């Protein structure tokens, strides 16, 4: 009977440990994917902002002379969007380092403890979300202004 209880206990520990390992690996994979998505989002914002700035530079006097306020507003939005993306990278890297410290501490604390314990206390989380949201909003506003600028430029060309 004692041996049977030992086998049952060993099997249950094995399955619990496998479940913990599955959880930990899926948690780490989820964290990795979230970081990759955030990085790709920021990369695309910078790429498209720089492309829009290059297009504005190519149209230079054709849009800046007839529509100076609109052109400057669009230019400012794209430049600020790129700046906030750079700030977001800075805060995001600090946030990842802090979350890694928390996960390491949780891992060392107990083999069955949740890795995401205290993850809501990660530093720079709010700043990262704020800079990400701000860069996205500025980019959207910049694209709308740029679309208006191009529409006005094309309208003027077709009605000369």
N, CA and C of each residue as an Amber inpcrd file, in Angstrom:
protein
   480
   0.8190000  -1.1890000   0.0000000   0.0000000   0.0000000   0.0000000
   0.8700000   1.2630000   0.0000000   1.9490000   1.2070000   0.7980000
   2.8500000   2.3550000   0.8890000   3.5260000   2.6260000  -0.4550000
   3.8740000   1.5560000  -1.1350000   4.4930000   1.7100000  -2.4500000
   3.5080000   2.2760000  -3.4630000   2.2600000   1.8500000  -3.3790000
   1.2300000   2.3550000  -4.2730000   1.0220000   3.8550000  -4.0490000
   0.9810000   4.2740000  -2.7980000   0.8530000   5.7090000  -2.4830000
   2.0800000   6.4800000  -2.9840000   3.2490000   5.8970000  -2.8860000
   4.4670000   6.5290000  -3.3930000   4.4200000   6.7060000  -4.9050000
   3.9180000   5.7070000  -5.6150000   3.7900000   5.7930000  -7.0750000
   2.7630000   6.8540000  -7.4560000   1.6250000   6.8430000  -6.7700000
   0.5790000   7.8380000  -7.0460000   1.1000000   9.2420000  -6.7500000
   1.7900000   9.3800000  -5.6310000   2.3650000  10.6830000  -5.2690000
   3.3970000  11.1300000  -6.2970000   4.2480000  10.2120000  -6.7440000
   5.2540000  10.5380000  -7.7530000   4.6290000  10.9410000  -9.0760000
   3.5860000  10.2240000  -9.4810000   2.8910000  10.5580000 -10.7260000
   2.2070000  11.9210000 -10.6340000   1.5600000  12.1900000  -9.5040000
   0.8750000  13.4810000  -9.3590000   1.8930000  14.6240000  -9.3680000
   3.0410000  14.4260000  -8.6990000   4.0860000  15.4580000  -8.7280000
   4.6110000  15.6590000 -10.1520000   4.7590000  14.5530000 -10.8860000
   5.2220000  14.6400000 -12.2620000   4.2500000  15.4710000 -13.1070000
   2.9410000  15.1680000 -12.9930000   1.9520000  15.8990000 -13.7860000
   1.8390000  17.3590000 -13.3690000   1.9660000  17.6250000 -12.0810000
   1.9290000  19.0200000 -11.6010000   3.1420000  19.7800000 -12.1240000
   4.3170000  19.1480000 -12.0550000   5.5250000  19.8040000 -12.5610000
   5.4360000  20.0450000 -14.0670000   4.8700000  19.1020000 -14.8060000
   4.7000000  19.2890000 -16.2480000   3.7380000  20.4320000 -16.5310000
   2.6820000  20.5030000 -15.7360000   1.7070000  21.5960000 -15.8970000
   2.3680000  22.9440000 -15.6090000   3.1900000  22.9990000 -14.5690000
   3.9130000  24.2330000 -14.2330000   4.8820000  24.5920000 -15.3530000
   5.5830000  23.6030000 -15.8820000   6.5100000  23.8620000 -16.9940000
   5.7780000  24.3570000 -18.2320000   4.6220000  23.7570000 -18.5210000
   3.8200000  24.2230000 -19.6600000   3.3770000  25.6610000 -19.4630000
   2.9240000  25.9580000 -18.2480000   2.4750000  27.3180000 -17.9480000
   3.6230000  28.3090000 -18.1140000   4.7500000  27.9540000 -17.5510000
   5.8990000  28.8650000 -17.6190000   6.3640000  29.0870000 -19.0520000
   6.4230000  28.0400000 -19.8410000   6.8790000  28.2110000 -21.2160000
   5.8580000  29.0060000 -22.0310000   4.5680000  28.7690000 -21.8180000
   3.5700000  29.5450000 -22.5540000   3.5480000  30.9910000 -22.0650000
   3.7740000  31.2130000 -20.7770000   3.8390000  32.5750000 -20.2530000
   5.0130000  33.3260000 -20.8780000   6.1680000  32.6670000 -20.9300000
   7.3460000  33.3090000 -21.5110000   7.1330000  33.5630000 -23.0090000
   6.5280000  32.6380000 -23.6940000   6.2600000  32.8120000 -25.1270000
   5.2840000  33.9730000 -25.3450000   4.2840000  34.0810000 -24.4930000
   3.3250000  35.1780000 -24.5920000   4.0220000  36.5210000 -24.3690000
   4.8980000  36.5920000 -23.3800000   5.6500000  37.8190000 -23.1210000
   6.5090000  38.1820000 -24.3250000   7.1500000  37.1780000 -24.9070000
   8.0050000  37.3950000 -26.0780000   7.1880000  37.9110000 -27.2620000
   6.0280000  37.3250000 -27.4830000   5.1730000  37.7580000 -28.5970000
   4.6530000  39.1800000 -28.3850000   4.3010000  39.5080000 -27.1460000
   3.8430000  40.8720000 -26.8620000   4.9560000  41.8780000 -27.1400000
   6.1700000  41.5330000 -26.7760000   7.3030000  42.4170000 -27.0400000
   7.5370000  42.5590000 -28.5390000   7.4550000  41.4570000 -29.2850000
   7.6490000  41.5140000 -30.7330000   6.5840000  42.3630000 -31.4210000
   5.3500000  42.2350000 -30.9920000   4.2720000  43.0360000 -31.5760000
   4.5010000  44.5140000 -31.2950000   4.8800000  44.8400000 -30.0720000
   5.1370000  46.2380000 -29.7140000   6.3020000  46.8060000 -30.5260000
   7.3340000  46.0160000 -30.7140000   8.4980000  46.4710000 -31.4850000
   8.1160000  46.6760000 -32.9520000   7.3690000  45.7400000 -33.5270000
   6.9570000  45.8780000 -34.9210000   6.0170000  47.0630000 -35.1080000
   5.1520000  47.2960000 -34.1510000   4.2490000  48.4520000 -34.2060000
   5.0630000  49.7380000 -34.2280000   6.0160000  49.8440000 -33.3370000
   6.8600000  51.0370000 -33.2830000   7.6900000  51.1880000 -34.5460000
   8.2340000  50.0840000 -35.0290000   9.0450000  50.1230000 -36.2450000
   8.2290000  50.6100000 -37.4410000   7.0030000  50.1280000 -37.5570000
   6.1710000  50.5530000 -38.6840000   5.7990000  52.0280000 -38.5660000
   5.5370000  52.5060000 -37.3480000   5.2290000  53.9260000 -37.1780000
   6.4030000  54.7990000 -37.5990000   7.6040000  54.4220000 -37.2040000
   8.7840000  55.2070000 -37.5750000   8.9980000  55.1560000 -39.0850000
   8.8700000  53.9760000 -39.6640000   9.0810000  53.8310000 -41.1110000
   8.1040000  54.6970000 -41.9010000   6.8350000  54.6100000 -41.5600000
   5.8350000  55.3820000 -42.3010000   5.9360000  56.8760000 -42.0020000
   6.3250000  57.2330000 -40.7900000   6.5150000  58.6520000 -40.4760000
   7.6640000  59.2330000 -41.2990000   8.7530000  58.4990000 -41.3970000
   9.8920000  58.9720000 -42.1870000   9.5250000  59.0300000 -43.6740000
   8.7540000  58.0560000 -44.1500000   8.3120000  58.0780000 -45.5480000
   7.4270000  59.2920000 -45.8190000   6.5440000  59.6040000 -44.8760000
   5.6760000  60.7780000 -45.0450000   6.4930000  62.0620000 -45.0020000
   7.4860000  62.1230000 -44.1240000   8.3620000  63.3000000 -44.0720000
   9.1350000  63.4530000 -45.3790000   9.5830000  62.3450000 -45.9400000
  10.2980000  62.3940000 -47.2220000   9.3680000  62.8610000 -48.3460000
   8.1310000  62.3960000 -48.3240000   7.1680000  62.8350000 -49.3420000
   6.8720000  64.3250000 -49.1960000   6.7720000  64.7890000 -47.9690000
   6.5330000  66.2200000 -47.7330000   7.7400000  67.0350000 -48.1890000
   8.9190000  66.5130000 -47.9600000  10.1280000  67.2190000 -48.3990000
  10.1910000  67.2790000 -49.9270000   9.7280000  66.2040000 -50.5800000
   9.7340000  66.1940000 -52.0500000   8.7370000  67.2050000 -52.6150000
   7.6330000  67.3930000 -51.9380000   6.6260000  68.3530000 -52.3840000
   6.9090000  69.7700000 -51.8790000   7.8370000  69.9010000 -51.0110000
   8.2960000  71.1250000 -50.3620000   7.4500000  72.3620000 -50.6380000
   7.8440000  73.1830000 -51.6040000   7.1700000  74.4630000 -51.8300000
   5.7800000  74.3000000 -52.4300000   5.5120000  73.1500000 -53.0180000
   4.1980000  72.9270000 -53.6210000   3.1010000  72.7940000 -52.5680000
   3.4960000  72.4130000 -51.3470000   2.4910000  72.3300000 -50.2840000
   2.7500000  73.3230000 -49.1530000   4.0180000  73.6460000 -48.9030000
   4.3280000  74.5550000 -47.7960000   3.9590000  76.0110000 -48.0990000
   4.0690000  76.4120000 -49.3550000   3.7400000  77.8080000 -49.7030000
   2.2270000  78.0400000 -49.6790000   1.4290000  77.1990000 -50.3600000
  -0.0140000  77.4860000 -50.3340000  -0.7070000  77.0930000 -49.0200000
  -0.1610000  76.1200000 -48.3200000  -0.8070000  75.6170000 -47.0900000
   0.2100000  75.5240000 -45.9460000   0.7330000  76.6460000 -45.4890000
   1.8120000  76.5820000 -44.4990000   1.3860000  75.9940000 -43.1450000
   0.2390000  76.3860000 -42.6330000  -0.1770000  75.9020000 -41.3110000
  -0.4600000  74.4010000 -41.3220000  -1.1530000  73.9600000 -42.3480000
  -1.4680000  72.5400000 -42.4700000  -0.1970000  71.7100000 -42.6630000
   0.7220000  72.2340000 -43.4580000   1.9910000  71.5320000 -43.7070000
   2.8260000  71.4330000 -42.4350000   2.9040000  72.5220000 -41.7080000
   3.6840000  72.5140000 -40.4630000   3.0390000  71.5970000 -39.4300000
   1.7090000  71.5900000 -39.3790000   1.0190000  70.7040000 -38.4360000
   1.2970000  69.2360000 -38.7620000   1.2330000  68.8780000 -40.0510000
   1.5160000  67.4960000 -40.4560000   2.9730000  67.1400000 -40.1660000
   3.8680000  68.0410000 -40.5000000   5.2960000  67.8270000 -40.2420000
   5.5470000  67.6150000 -38.7480000   4.9420000  68.4400000 -37.9340000
   5.1010000  68.3380000 -36.4790000   4.5610000  67.0090000 -35.9610000
   3.4110000  66.5850000 -36.4680000   2.8410000  65.3090000 -36.0240000
   3.7740000  64.1430000 -36.3310000   4.3220000  64.1140000 -37.5450000
   5.2160000  63.0100000 -37.9060000   6.5180000  63.0440000 -37.1100000
   7.0550000  64.2330000 -36.8850000   8.2950000  64.3350000 -36.1120000
   8.0590000  63.9440000 -34.6530000   6.9540000  64.4000000 -34.0830000
   6.6370000  64.0300000 -32.6970000   6.3130000  62.5460000 -32.5770000
   5.6650000  61.9930000 -33.5880000   5.3850000  60.5540000 -33.5770000
   6.6820000  59.7610000 -33.5160000   7.6550000  60.1420000 -34.3360000
   8.9590000  59.4550000 -34.3170000   9.6520000  59.6420000 -32.9640000
   9.5640000  60.8380000 -32.4020000  10.1670000  61.0910000 -31.0900000
   9.5260000  60.2210000 -30.0030000   8.1990000  60.1280000 -30.0120000
   7.5240000  59.3160000 -29.0080000   7.8010000  57.8240000 -29.1960000
   8.0240000  57.3880000 -30.4280000   8.4040000  55.9880000 -30.6570000
   9.7700000  55.7140000 -30.0370000  10.6880000  56.6420000 -30.2040000
  12.0250000  56.4780000 -29.6170000  11.9290000  56.4500000 -28.0900000
  11.1270000  57.3460000 -27.5190000  10.9070000  57.3160000 -26.0690000
  10.2570000  56.0060000 -25.6460000   9.3440000  55.5080000 -26.4750000
   8.6750000  54.2510000 -26.1670000   9.6700000  53.0960000 -26.1220000
  10.6240000  53.0750000 -27.0510000  11.6690000  52.0400000 -27.0170000
  12.4470000  52.1110000 -25.7080000  12.7730000  53.3000000 -25.2880000
  13.5130000  53.4740000 -24.0380000  12.7170000  52.9440000 -22.8540000
  11.4690000  53.3760000 -22.7230000  10.6400000  52.9370000 -21.6000000
  10.3300000  51.4480000 -21.6910000  10.1220000  50.9460000 -22.9100000
   9.7990000  49.5370000 -23.0910000  10.9730000  48.6520000 -22.6660000
  12.1860000  49.0560000 -23.0160000  13.3510000  48.2540000 -22.6090000
  13.5120000  48.2510000 -21.0960000  13.2480000  49.3790000 -20.4640000
  13.3040000  49.4330000 -18.9980000  12.2010000  48.5890000 -18.3680000
  11.0250000  48.6280000 -18.9740000   9.9080000  47.8320000 -18.4670000
  10.2130000  46.3390000 -18.5890000  10.7920000  45.9160000 -19.7220000
  11.1470000  44.5110000 -19.8960000  12.1950000  44.0500000 -18.8830000
  13.1670000  44.9110000 -18.6240000  14.1930000  44.5680000 -17.6310000
  13.5680000  44.4050000 -16.2500000  12.6380000  45.2920000 -15.8970000
  11.9800000  45.2020000 -14.5990000  11.0980000  43.9600000 -14.5110000
  10.3870000  43.6390000 -15.5920000   9.5410000  42.4430000 -15.5720000
  10.3960000  41.1730000 -15.4910000  11.5720000  41.1960000 -16.1040000
  12.4640000  40.0430000 -16.0040000  12.9370000  39.8480000 -14.5650000
  13.2170000  40.9370000 -13.8700000  13.6130000  40.8380000 -12.4540000
  12.4900000  40.2320000 -11.6250000  11.2550000  40.6520000 -11.8920000
  10.1080000  40.1310000 -11.1450000   9.9260000  38.6420000 -11.4270000
  10.0290000  38.2420000 -12.7060000   9.8770000  36.8250000 -13.0420000
  10.9880000  35.9840000 -12.4240000  12.2020000  36.4930000 -12.4220000
  13.3150000  35.7620000 -11.8130000  13.0980000  35.6100000 -10.3160000
  12.6460000  36.6810000  -9.6810000  12.3650000  36.6240000  -8.2430000
  11.2520000  35.6090000  -7.9640000  10.2040000  35.6150000  -8.7810000
   9.1040000  34.6630000  -8.6000000   9.5710000  33.2320000  -8.8420000
  10.4350000  33.0430000  -9.8130000  10.9470000  31.7060000 -10.1190000
  11.7840000  31.1770000  -8.9630000  12.5960000  32.0540000  -8.3970000
  13.4470000  31.6340000  -7.2800000  12.6450000  31.4100000  -6.0030000
  11.5350000  32.1020000  -5.8680000  10.7330000  32.0100000  -4.6430000
  10.1180000  30.6290000  -4.4780000   9.5700000  30.0830000  -5.5570000
   8.9140000  28.7910000  -5.4540000   8.7800000  28.2020000  -6.8420000
   8.8800000  26.8880000  -6.9000000   8.7670000  26.2300000  -8.1960000
   7.3250000  26.1710000  -8.6760000   6.3910000  26.3240000  -7.7540000
   4.9860000  26.2810000  -8.1360000   4.3430000  27.6690000  -8.1360000
   5.1150000  28.6980000  -7.8000000   4.5580000  30.0550000  -7.7810000
   4.3120000  30.5510000  -9.2000000   3.3370000  31.3990000  -9.3140000
   3.0050000  31.9840000 -10.6100000   4.0940000  32.9690000 -11.0180000
   4.5120000  32.8870000 -12.2860000   5.5450000  33.8010000 -12.7780000
   5.0240000  35.2270000 -12.9070000   3.7190000  35.3810000 -13.0740000
   3.1830000  36.7190000 -13.2850000   2.7640000  37.4220000 -12.0020000
   3.1210000  36.8650000 -10.8650000   2.8210000  37.5230000  -9.5960000
   3.5530000  38.8730000  -9.5480000   2.8490000  39.9180000  -9.1810000
   3.3690000  41.2920000  -9.0740000   3.7230000  41.9180000 -10.4190000
   3.2680000  41.3400000 -11.5270000   3.5650000  41.9350000 -12.8320000
   2.8140000  43.2510000 -13.0340000   1.7610000  43.4540000 -12.2450000
   1.0460000  44.7260000 -12.3350000   1.8490000  45.8670000 -11.7180000
   2.9360000  45.5170000 -11.0300000   3.7850000  46.5240000 -10.4000000
   5.0380000  46.8460000 -11.2150000   5.0500000  46.4170000 -12.4680000
   6.2060000  46.6640000 -13.3400000   6.3630000  48.1680000 -13.5420000
   7.5820000  48.6410000 -13.3450000   7.8570000  50.0650000 -13.5630000
   7.8140000  50.3820000 -15.0560000   7.4990000  51.6180000 -15.3750000
   7.4670000  52.1510000 -16.7400000   6.3070000  51.6050000 -17.5780000
   5.4050000  50.8350000 -16.9870000   4.2860000  50.2800000 -17.7390000
   3.3680000  51.3940000 -18.2400000   3.0230000  52.3200000 -17.3650000
   2.1370000  53.4240000 -17.7640000   2.8130000  54.3410000 -18.7820000
   4.0990000  54.6430000 -18.5610000   4.8200000  55.4860000 -19.5100000
   4.9330000  54.8180000 -20.8750000   5.1670000  53.5240000 -20.8730000
   5.2570000  52.7920000 -22.1360000   3.9260000  52.8360000 -22.8770000
   2.8440000  52.5950000 -22.1470000   1.5210000  52.6500000 -22.7800000
   1.1960000  54.0620000 -23.2600000   1.5690000  55.0680000 -22.4660000
   1.2850000  56.4570000 -22.8510000   2.0700000  56.8640000 -24.0970000
   3.3520000  56.5290000 -24.1480000   4.1510000  56.9080000 -25.3200000
   3.7150000  56.1330000 -26.5540000   3.3210000  54.8870000 -26.3790000
   2.8360000  54.0990000 -27.5110000   1.5300000  54.6780000 -28.0510000
   0.6200000  54.9750000 -27.1660000  -0.6540000  55.5590000 -27.5890000
  -0.4880000  56.9320000 -28.2150000   0.3910000  57.7390000 -27.6280000
   0.6260000  59.0880000 -28.1470000   1.2550000  59.0390000 -29.5340000
   2.2380000  58.1600000 -29.7210000   2.8780000  58.0610000 -31.0420000
   1.8820000  57.5880000 -32.0940000   1.0290000  56.6520000 -31.7280000
   0.0190000  56.1680000 -32.6690000  -0.9810000  57.2680000 -33.0100000
  -1.4370000  57.9840000 -32.0080000  -2.3900000  59.0810000 -32.2340000
  -1.7770000  60.1770000 -33.1060000  -0.5440000  60.5600000 -32.8020000
   0.1310000  61.5780000 -33.6060000   0.3100000  61.1200000 -35.0510000
   0.6360000  59.8530000 -35.2240000   0.7950000  59.3170000 -36.5720000
  -0.5310000  59.3730000 -37.3360000  -1.6120000  58.9750000 -36.6920000
  -2.9310000  58.9950000 -37.3470000  -3.3240000  60.4190000 -37.7260000
  -3.1300000  61.3510000 -36.8020000  -3.4470000  62.7520000 -37.0980000
  -2.5600000  63.2610000 -38.2320000  -1.2680000  62.9150000 -38.1880000
  -0.3480000  63.3100000 -39.2530000  -0.7720000  62.7550000 -40.6010000
  -1.2000000  61.4910000 -40.6240000  -1.6480000  60.8930000 -41.8840000
  -2.9150000  61.5660000 -42.4010000  -3.8230000  61.9040000 -41.5090000
  -5.0360000  62.6100000 -41.9310000  -4.6850000  63.9820000 -42.5130000
  -3.8050000  64.7020000 -41.8230000  -3.3820000  66.0110000 -42.3310000
  -2.6550000  65.8770000 -43.6680000  -1.8230000  64.8580000 -43.7810000
  -1.0910000  64.6260000 -45.0280000  -2.0540000  64.2800000 -46.1630000
  -3.0640000  63.4820000 -45.8590000  -4.0680000  63.1400000 -46.8750000
  -4.8280000  64.3920000 -47.3170000  -5.1470000  65.2640000 -46.3780000
  -5.8130000  66.5250000 -46.7210000  -4.8960000  67.3850000 -47.5870000
  -3.6200000  67.4570000 -47.2050000  -2.6450000  68.2200000 -47.9970000
  -2.5470000  67.7000000 -49.4220000  -2.4280000  66.3970000 -49.5700000
  -2.3310000  65.8110000 -50.9140000  -3.6120000  66.0370000 -51.7110000
  -4.7390000  65.9170000 -51.0470000  -6.0140000  66.1560000 -51.7250000
  -6.0960000  67.5980000 -52.2150000  -5.6930000  68.5340000 -51.3850000
  -5.7250000  69.9400000 -51.7770000  -4.7310000  70.2110000 -52.9070000
  -3.5540000  69.5970000 -52.8330000  -2.5420000  69.7660000 -53.8710000
  -3.0450000  69.2100000 -55.2080000  -3.6110000  68.0170000 -55.1750000
  -4.1370000  67.4070000 -56.4050000  -5.3280000  68.2090000 -56.9260000
  -6.1640000  68.6880000 -56.0370000  -7.3150000  69.5100000 -56.4490000
  -6.8260000  70.7700000 -57.1600000  -5.8160000  71.4100000 -56.5950000
  -5.2730000  72.6110000 -57.2260000  -4.6700000  72.2960000 -58.5930000
  -3.9980000  71.1650000 -58.7320000  -3.4070000  70.7920000 -60.0150000
  -4.4760000  70.5350000 -61.0740000  -5.5600000  69.9180000 -60.6650000
  -6.5910000  69.5720000 -61.6360000  -7.4990000  70.7460000 -61.9810000
  -7.4250000  71.8450000 -61.2270000  -8.2710000  73.0030000 -61.4800000
  -7.4750000  74.2510000 -61.8180000  -6.3650000  74.0470000 -62.4900000
  -5.5390000  75.2080000 -62.9010000  -5.9660000  75.7060000 -64.2470000
